[in-house]
Amino acid sequence: MTERLRWGILATGGIAHAFTHDLKLNGFTVQAVGSRSQESADAFAAEFDIPTAHPSYEALVADPEVDVVYVSTPHPLHVTTARMVLEAGKHVLVEKPFTVNAREAQQLADLASERGLLVLEAMWTRYLPHMARIRQIIADGTLGEVRTLIADHTQKLSDDPTHRINALELGGGALLDLGIYPVSFSWDLFGAPRTIQSTATFKQTGADAQIANLLGYDGGRVASILSASDTLGPNTAAVLGTLARIEIDRVWYTPTSFRVVAADGTVIEEFRSEVTGRGMHFQAEAVERLVAEGNLRGDLLTIDETVAIMGTLDAIREQIGLRYPGE
């Protein structure tokens, strides 16, 4: 077990609550929280028994008792808040999507390299036990030649035009909020796509409501992925090989179960996740391990891959004509 780092939580929204709950439940040290108001920081600190509550992000990153900061601001603020953390000399875990575009992602990667710090995307699915087992099954050759990924991330979210998911100025839309999960999964399996075909429908605010992507890879491999913020779908996934397939149950990007099914229908293996909490602490374990090892580029999800994934999202947006204010 590595020596525990002291975590700071930057912003106090819903995802910060979920992450901090898992940190506390699994024995991590949460030292401080920072919000844009003292009242919000105090309430969050009281809820999770956190020693220090700061009334600003600047005060949090300046706290000498904090070693690493988790950033969960709205998407367009990721680059500025993460830069603030790095410039204060602290490691940073940035909620997905890492930034709004690849240009911003590269800026953070370069700054972290210059400062000798770890910057990591909080794509927590990569670190879950069932995903680790899936990677091992594929590496063992159980599926034969892996040919296809099929996955959806579809939710029925708010139709309120002022809600974050529908606000372009906040990076709202199905792609960055939801599509990042299956796009990252396709990168995990196949690497960089050779071709991208995308189509989308939009809300009145200009945010994408539904987006379908067909990603092509060398050797004829394909990923067929769908994301939507206005319809609730199965949220399952399947990895198809020439000898067998993996059927991942709902909700595939959270701790769940799966089956390995041979071409003749025989069930080769069944896996069921057993985790304490929601499973968001596995990415924090990775942060602490990487820092202890002195590996500041990452392994399961390197910073270079994160930048490249943002490039894939940029290419998808270019195809569907989606731009955010300020770009």
Short mmCIF file of C-alpha atoms in Angstrom, two decimals:
data_model
loop_
_atom_site.label_atom_id
_atom_site.label_comp_id
_atom_site.label_asym_id
_atom_site.label_seq_id
_atom_site.Cartn_x
_atom_site.Cartn_y
_atom_site.Cartn_z
CA MET A 1 0.00 0.00 0.00
CA THR A 2 1.38 3.39 -0.97
CA GLU A 3 1.44 6.34 1.41
CA ARG A 4 -1.87 8.17 1.27
CA LEU A 5 -1.98 11.53 -0.47
CA ARG A 6 -4.06 14.34 0.98
CA TRP A 7 -6.93 15.14 -1.37
CA GLY A 8 -8.57 18.47 -2.04
CA ILE A 9 -11.98 18.66 -3.70
CA LEU A 10 -12.44 21.59 -6.08
CA ALA A 11 -16.16 22.35 -6.63
CA THR A 12 -19.07 20.80 -4.77
CA GLY A 13 -21.52 19.51 -7.37
CA GLY A 14 -23.14 16.11 -7.67
CA ILE A 15 -20.16 14.25 -9.10
CA ALA A 16 -17.92 15.68 -6.36
CA HIS A 17 -20.32 14.27 -3.78
CA ALA A 18 -20.19 10.81 -5.39
CA PHE A 19 -16.40 10.81 -5.66
CA THR A 20 -15.81 12.10 -2.12
CA HIS A 21 -18.27 9.56 -0.71
CA ASP A 22 -16.22 6.75 -2.27
CA LEU A 23 -12.93 8.26 -1.07
CA LYS A 24 -14.15 8.42 2.51
CA LEU A 25 -15.75 4.98 2.34
CA ASN A 26 -12.49 3.43 1.19
CA GLY A 27 -10.08 5.06 3.60
CA PHE A 28 -8.62 7.92 1.56
CA THR A 29 -7.53 11.17 3.20
CA VAL A 30 -9.76 14.07 2.16
CA GLN A 31 -8.09 17.13 3.64
CA ALA A 32 -9.93 20.12 2.18
CA VAL A 33 -12.70 21.33 -0.08
CA GLY A 34 -12.96 24.56 -2.03
CA SER A 35 -16.06 26.22 -3.41
CA ARG A 36 -17.02 29.64 -4.73
CA SER A 37 -18.73 30.38 -1.40
CA GLN A 38 -17.86 29.66 2.20
CA GLU A 39 -21.41 28.42 2.83
CA SER A 40 -21.18 25.74 0.15
CA ALA A 41 -17.71 24.67 1.25
CA ASP A 42 -18.81 24.47 4.89
CA ALA A 43 -21.84 22.33 4.03
CA PHE A 44 -19.73 19.94 1.95
CA ALA A 45 -17.06 19.71 4.65
CA ALA A 46 -19.67 18.99 7.31
CA GLU A 47 -21.27 16.27 5.19
CA PHE A 48 -18.00 14.41 4.69
CA ASP A 49 -16.13 15.36 7.87
CA ILE A 50 -13.44 17.27 5.95
CA PRO A 51 -11.04 19.31 8.14
CA THR A 52 -10.77 22.46 6.01
CA ALA A 53 -13.38 24.37 3.97
CA HIS A 54 -12.11 27.11 1.64
CA PRO A 55 -14.30 29.91 0.22
CA SER A 56 -12.52 29.90 -3.15
CA TYR A 57 -10.71 27.62 -5.55
CA GLU A 58 -7.60 29.77 -5.18
CA ALA A 59 -7.51 29.20 -1.43
CA LEU A 60 -7.89 25.44 -1.90
CA VAL A 61 -4.99 25.06 -4.33
CA ALA A 62 -2.79 27.23 -2.08
CA ASP A 63 -3.46 24.98 0.94
CA PRO A 64 -0.09 23.45 1.95
CA GLU A 65 -1.91 20.47 3.50
CA VAL A 66 -3.24 19.37 0.08
CA ASP A 67 -1.18 17.12 -2.24
CA VAL A 68 -3.63 16.35 -5.05
CA VAL A 69 -6.80 18.08 -6.24
CA TYR A 70 -9.90 16.62 -7.87
CA VAL A 71 -11.46 19.08 -10.34
CA SER A 72 -15.20 18.79 -11.05
CA THR A 73 -16.17 22.23 -12.33
CA PRO A 74 -18.32 22.57 -15.50
CA HIS A 75 -16.47 21.41 -18.63
CA PRO A 76 -15.33 24.82 -19.94
CA LEU A 77 -13.68 25.61 -16.60
CA HIS A 78 -11.59 22.43 -16.48
CA VAL A 79 -8.64 23.96 -18.29
CA THR A 80 -8.45 27.07 -16.10
CA THR A 81 -9.03 25.31 -12.78
CA ALA A 82 -6.65 22.43 -13.58
CA ARG A 83 -4.03 24.94 -14.70
CA MET A 84 -4.48 26.72 -11.37
CA VAL A 85 -3.82 23.45 -9.53
CA LEU A 86 -0.71 22.63 -11.54
CA GLU A 87 0.69 26.13 -11.16
CA ALA A 88 0.27 25.69 -7.39
CA GLY A 89 2.52 22.62 -7.61
CA LYS A 90 -0.10 19.95 -6.99
CA HIS A 91 -1.14 16.82 -8.86
CA VAL A 92 -4.61 16.92 -10.39
CA LEU A 93 -7.38 14.50 -11.34
CA VAL A 94 -9.70 16.21 -13.84
CA GLU A 95 -13.28 15.07 -14.28
CA LYS A 96 -14.21 13.89 -17.75
CA PRO A 97 -14.42 15.14 -20.34
CA PHE A 98 -10.88 16.25 -19.61
CA THR A 99 -11.35 19.57 -21.39
CA VAL A 100 -13.59 21.00 -24.11
CA ASN A 101 -11.12 20.24 -26.92
CA ALA A 102 -7.73 18.70 -27.70
CA ARG A 103 -5.97 22.08 -27.77
CA GLU A 104 -6.85 22.71 -24.12
CA ALA A 105 -5.96 19.12 -23.22
CA GLN A 106 -2.50 19.51 -24.73
CA GLN A 107 -1.97 22.73 -22.78
CA LEU A 108 -2.57 20.89 -19.50
CA ALA A 109 -0.41 17.94 -20.57
CA ASP A 110 2.47 20.30 -21.41
CA LEU A 111 2.14 22.25 -18.17
CA ALA A 112 2.09 19.08 -16.05
CA SER A 113 5.20 17.84 -17.84
CA GLU A 114 6.98 21.15 -17.27
CA ARG A 115 6.11 21.14 -13.57
CA GLY A 116 6.87 17.44 -12.99
CA LEU A 117 3.30 16.71 -11.89
CA LEU A 118 0.63 14.13 -12.65
CA VAL A 119 -2.48 15.22 -14.53
CA LEU A 120 -5.00 12.44 -15.10
CA GLU A 121 -8.46 12.24 -16.63
CA ALA A 122 -11.10 10.91 -14.22
CA MET A 123 -12.40 8.27 -16.63
CA TRP A 124 -13.26 6.02 -13.70
CA THR A 125 -14.63 3.21 -15.88
CA ARG A 126 -11.09 2.32 -17.04
CA TYR A 127 -10.16 1.31 -13.49
CA LEU A 128 -13.19 -0.80 -12.56
CA PRO A 129 -12.70 -4.52 -11.79
CA HIS A 130 -14.94 -5.77 -14.59
CA MET A 131 -13.01 -3.72 -17.15
CA ALA A 132 -9.72 -5.10 -15.84
CA ARG A 133 -11.10 -8.63 -16.25
CA ILE A 134 -12.37 -7.87 -19.77
CA ARG A 135 -8.93 -6.66 -20.83
CA GLN A 136 -7.40 -9.88 -19.46
CA ILE A 137 -9.92 -12.08 -21.28
CA ILE A 138 -9.13 -10.33 -24.56
CA ALA A 139 -5.38 -10.57 -23.95
CA ASP A 140 -5.72 -14.31 -23.26
CA GLY A 141 -7.27 -14.80 -26.71
CA THR A 142 -10.58 -16.16 -25.41
CA LEU A 143 -12.56 -14.08 -27.91
CA GLY A 144 -10.32 -14.88 -30.83
CA GLU A 145 -9.86 -11.86 -33.06
CA VAL A 146 -11.82 -8.97 -31.56
CA ARG A 147 -13.86 -7.38 -34.34
CA THR A 148 -16.60 -5.15 -32.94
CA LEU A 149 -17.66 -2.96 -30.03
CA ILE A 150 -21.33 -2.05 -29.62
CA ALA A 151 -22.20 0.34 -26.78
CA ASP A 152 -24.71 3.00 -25.83
CA HIS A 153 -24.83 5.68 -23.15
CA THR A 154 -28.35 7.03 -23.33
CA GLN A 155 -30.23 8.89 -20.59
CA LYS A 156 -33.42 10.88 -20.27
CA LEU A 157 -32.11 14.08 -18.76
CA SER A 158 -33.66 17.50 -18.21
CA ASP A 159 -35.37 19.32 -21.07
CA ASP A 160 -34.97 22.65 -19.27
CA PRO A 161 -33.04 24.87 -21.72
CA THR A 162 -31.15 26.45 -18.80
CA HIS A 163 -29.95 23.09 -17.45
CA ARG A 164 -26.22 22.43 -17.83
CA ILE A 165 -26.78 19.48 -20.17
CA ASN A 166 -28.55 21.78 -22.65
CA ALA A 167 -26.31 24.84 -22.33
CA LEU A 168 -23.65 25.20 -25.02
CA GLU A 169 -21.77 27.79 -22.96
CA LEU A 170 -21.27 25.06 -20.31
CA GLY A 171 -20.17 22.44 -22.82
CA GLY A 172 -23.56 20.75 -22.60
CA GLY A 173 -24.79 18.03 -24.91
CA ALA A 174 -24.75 14.27 -25.27
CA LEU A 175 -21.23 13.97 -26.68
CA LEU A 176 -19.07 15.47 -23.94
CA ASP A 177 -21.25 14.34 -21.04
CA LEU A 178 -22.20 10.86 -22.20
CA GLY A 179 -20.43 10.00 -25.46
CA ILE A 180 -17.02 10.29 -23.83
CA TYR A 181 -17.64 6.92 -22.12
CA PRO A 182 -18.09 4.70 -25.21
CA VAL A 183 -15.54 6.72 -27.20
CA SER A 184 -12.98 6.10 -24.45
CA PHE A 185 -13.97 2.42 -24.35
CA SER A 186 -13.35 2.13 -28.09
CA TRP A 187 -9.90 3.67 -27.61
CA ASP A 188 -9.24 1.19 -24.80
CA LEU A 189 -10.02 -1.73 -27.11
CA PHE A 190 -8.78 -0.58 -30.51
CA GLY A 191 -6.73 2.59 -30.14
CA ALA A 192 -7.01 5.47 -32.60
CA PRO A 193 -9.83 5.20 -35.16
CA ARG A 194 -8.89 5.33 -38.83
CA THR A 195 -12.30 6.59 -39.96
CA ILE A 196 -15.14 8.41 -38.20
CA GLN A 197 -18.74 8.67 -39.38
CA SER A 198 -21.09 10.68 -37.18
CA THR A 199 -24.65 11.93 -37.27
CA ALA A 200 -26.58 13.91 -34.66
CA THR A 201 -29.81 15.63 -33.74
CA PHE A 202 -29.91 18.87 -31.77
CA LYS A 203 -32.00 20.67 -29.19
CA GLN A 204 -33.26 24.22 -29.64
CA THR A 205 -30.34 25.48 -27.55
CA GLY A 206 -27.91 24.07 -30.13
CA ALA A 207 -26.69 21.31 -27.82
CA ASP A 208 -26.52 17.82 -29.31
CA ALA A 209 -29.37 15.61 -28.08
CA GLN A 210 -28.44 12.38 -29.85
CA ILE A 211 -25.24 11.35 -31.58
CA ALA A 212 -24.35 8.11 -33.35
CA ASN A 213 -20.78 7.26 -34.28
CA LEU A 214 -19.28 4.51 -36.40
CA LEU A 215 -15.53 4.30 -35.82
CA GLY A 216 -13.41 2.25 -38.21
CA TYR A 217 -10.03 0.70 -37.46
CA ASP A 218 -7.29 -1.16 -39.29
CA GLY A 219 -8.14 -4.75 -40.05
CA GLY A 220 -11.84 -4.06 -40.50
CA ARG A 221 -12.63 -3.60 -36.80
CA VAL A 222 -15.52 -1.28 -35.96
CA ALA A 223 -17.11 0.43 -32.97
CA SER A 224 -20.79 1.34 -33.16
CA ILE A 225 -21.70 3.72 -30.36
CA LEU A 226 -24.74 5.83 -29.52
CA SER A 227 -25.22 8.57 -26.95
CA ALA A 228 -28.34 10.58 -26.14
CA SER A 229 -29.51 12.95 -23.43
CA ASP A 230 -33.22 12.82 -24.32
CA THR A 231 -33.91 9.06 -24.45
CA LEU A 232 -33.17 6.29 -21.96
CA GLY A 233 -31.73 3.21 -23.60
CA PRO A 234 -30.35 -0.14 -22.41
CA ASN A 235 -26.88 1.18 -21.52
CA THR A 236 -25.32 -2.17 -22.31
CA ALA A 237 -22.27 -3.08 -24.35
CA ALA A 238 -20.91 -6.04 -26.28
CA VAL A 239 -17.43 -6.95 -27.48
CA LEU A 240 -17.56 -9.37 -30.40
CA GLY A 241 -14.76 -11.72 -31.40
CA THR A 242 -14.38 -14.51 -33.90
CA LEU A 243 -14.53 -17.20 -31.18
CA ALA A 244 -16.70 -15.62 -28.50
CA ARG A 245 -18.32 -12.41 -27.30
CA ILE A 246 -18.61 -10.48 -24.04
CA GLU A 247 -22.08 -9.26 -23.08
CA ILE A 248 -21.80 -6.44 -20.53
CA ASP A 249 -24.96 -5.81 -18.54
CA ARG A 250 -26.61 -2.53 -17.62
CA VAL A 251 -25.00 -0.18 -16.70
CA TRP A 252 -21.85 -1.18 -18.57
CA TYR A 253 -19.68 1.80 -17.52
CA THR A 254 -20.37 1.27 -13.79
CA PRO A 255 -19.55 -1.80 -11.65
CA THR A 256 -21.70 -4.50 -13.24
CA SER A 257 -21.75 -8.08 -14.52
CA PHE A 258 -20.89 -9.68 -17.83
CA ARG A 259 -20.86 -13.04 -19.58
CA VAL A 260 -18.40 -14.56 -22.01
CA VAL A 261 -20.40 -16.54 -24.58
CA ALA A 262 -18.80 -18.88 -27.10
CA ALA A 263 -19.88 -18.93 -30.74
CA ASP A 264 -21.99 -22.03 -30.06
CA GLY A 265 -23.85 -20.27 -27.23
CA THR A 266 -21.96 -21.89 -24.36
CA VAL A 267 -21.35 -19.54 -21.43
CA ILE A 268 -17.62 -19.70 -20.76
CA GLU A 269 -17.49 -17.29 -17.84
CA GLU A 270 -19.75 -15.10 -15.74
CA PHE A 271 -18.38 -12.13 -13.80
CA ARG A 272 -20.11 -9.99 -11.19
CA SER A 273 -18.54 -6.87 -9.71
CA GLU A 274 -18.21 -6.58 -5.95
CA VAL A 275 -17.11 -3.10 -4.92
CA THR A 276 -17.44 -0.89 -1.87
CA GLY A 277 -19.45 2.16 -2.87
CA ARG A 278 -19.85 3.25 -6.47
CA GLY A 279 -16.33 2.31 -7.51
CA MET A 280 -15.03 5.82 -8.13
CA HIS A 281 -12.14 5.29 -5.71
CA PHE A 282 -10.26 2.98 -8.08
CA GLN A 283 -9.11 5.97 -10.14
CA ALA A 284 -7.88 7.62 -6.93
CA GLU A 285 -5.92 4.46 -6.14
CA ALA A 286 -4.34 4.78 -9.57
CA VAL A 287 -3.38 8.41 -8.88
CA GLU A 288 -1.69 7.54 -5.61
CA ARG A 289 0.10 4.53 -7.12
CA LEU A 290 1.34 6.51 -10.14
CA VAL A 291 2.66 9.31 -7.93
CA ALA A 292 4.42 6.79 -5.66
CA GLU A 293 5.99 5.11 -8.71
CA GLY A 294 7.02 8.43 -10.22
CA ASN A 295 5.00 7.62 -13.34
CA LEU A 296 3.61 11.01 -14.28
CA ARG A 297 2.26 9.97 -17.72
CA GLY A 298 -0.21 7.29 -16.54
CA ASP A 299 -0.64 3.70 -17.68
CA LEU A 300 -4.23 2.45 -18.15
CA LEU A 301 -5.06 5.90 -19.50
CA THR A 302 -2.01 8.00 -20.30
CA ILE A 303 -2.21 11.75 -20.66
CA ASP A 304 -1.20 11.34 -24.32
CA GLU A 305 -4.18 9.07 -24.91
CA THR A 306 -6.48 11.52 -23.15
CA VAL A 307 -5.32 14.29 -25.50
CA ALA A 308 -5.85 12.00 -28.50
CA ILE A 309 -9.35 11.04 -27.31
CA MET A 310 -10.22 14.73 -27.11
CA GLY A 311 -8.99 14.92 -30.71
CA THR A 312 -11.48 12.20 -31.67
CA LEU A 313 -14.27 14.19 -30.00
CA ASP A 314 -13.11 17.26 -31.92
CA ALA A 315 -13.32 15.31 -35.20
CA ILE A 316 -16.83 14.10 -34.34
CA ARG A 317 -17.92 17.65 -33.56
CA GLU A 318 -16.49 18.90 -36.82
CA GLN A 319 -18.57 16.34 -38.71
CA ILE A 320 -21.82 17.29 -37.01
CA GLY A 321 -21.11 21.04 -36.99
CA LEU A 322 -20.95 21.47 -33.21
CA ARG A 323 -18.91 24.37 -31.78
CA TYR A 324 -18.85 25.82 -28.29
CA PRO A 325 -18.78 29.54 -27.46
CA GLY A 326 -15.25 30.91 -27.41
CA GLU A 327 -13.77 28.33 -29.78
#
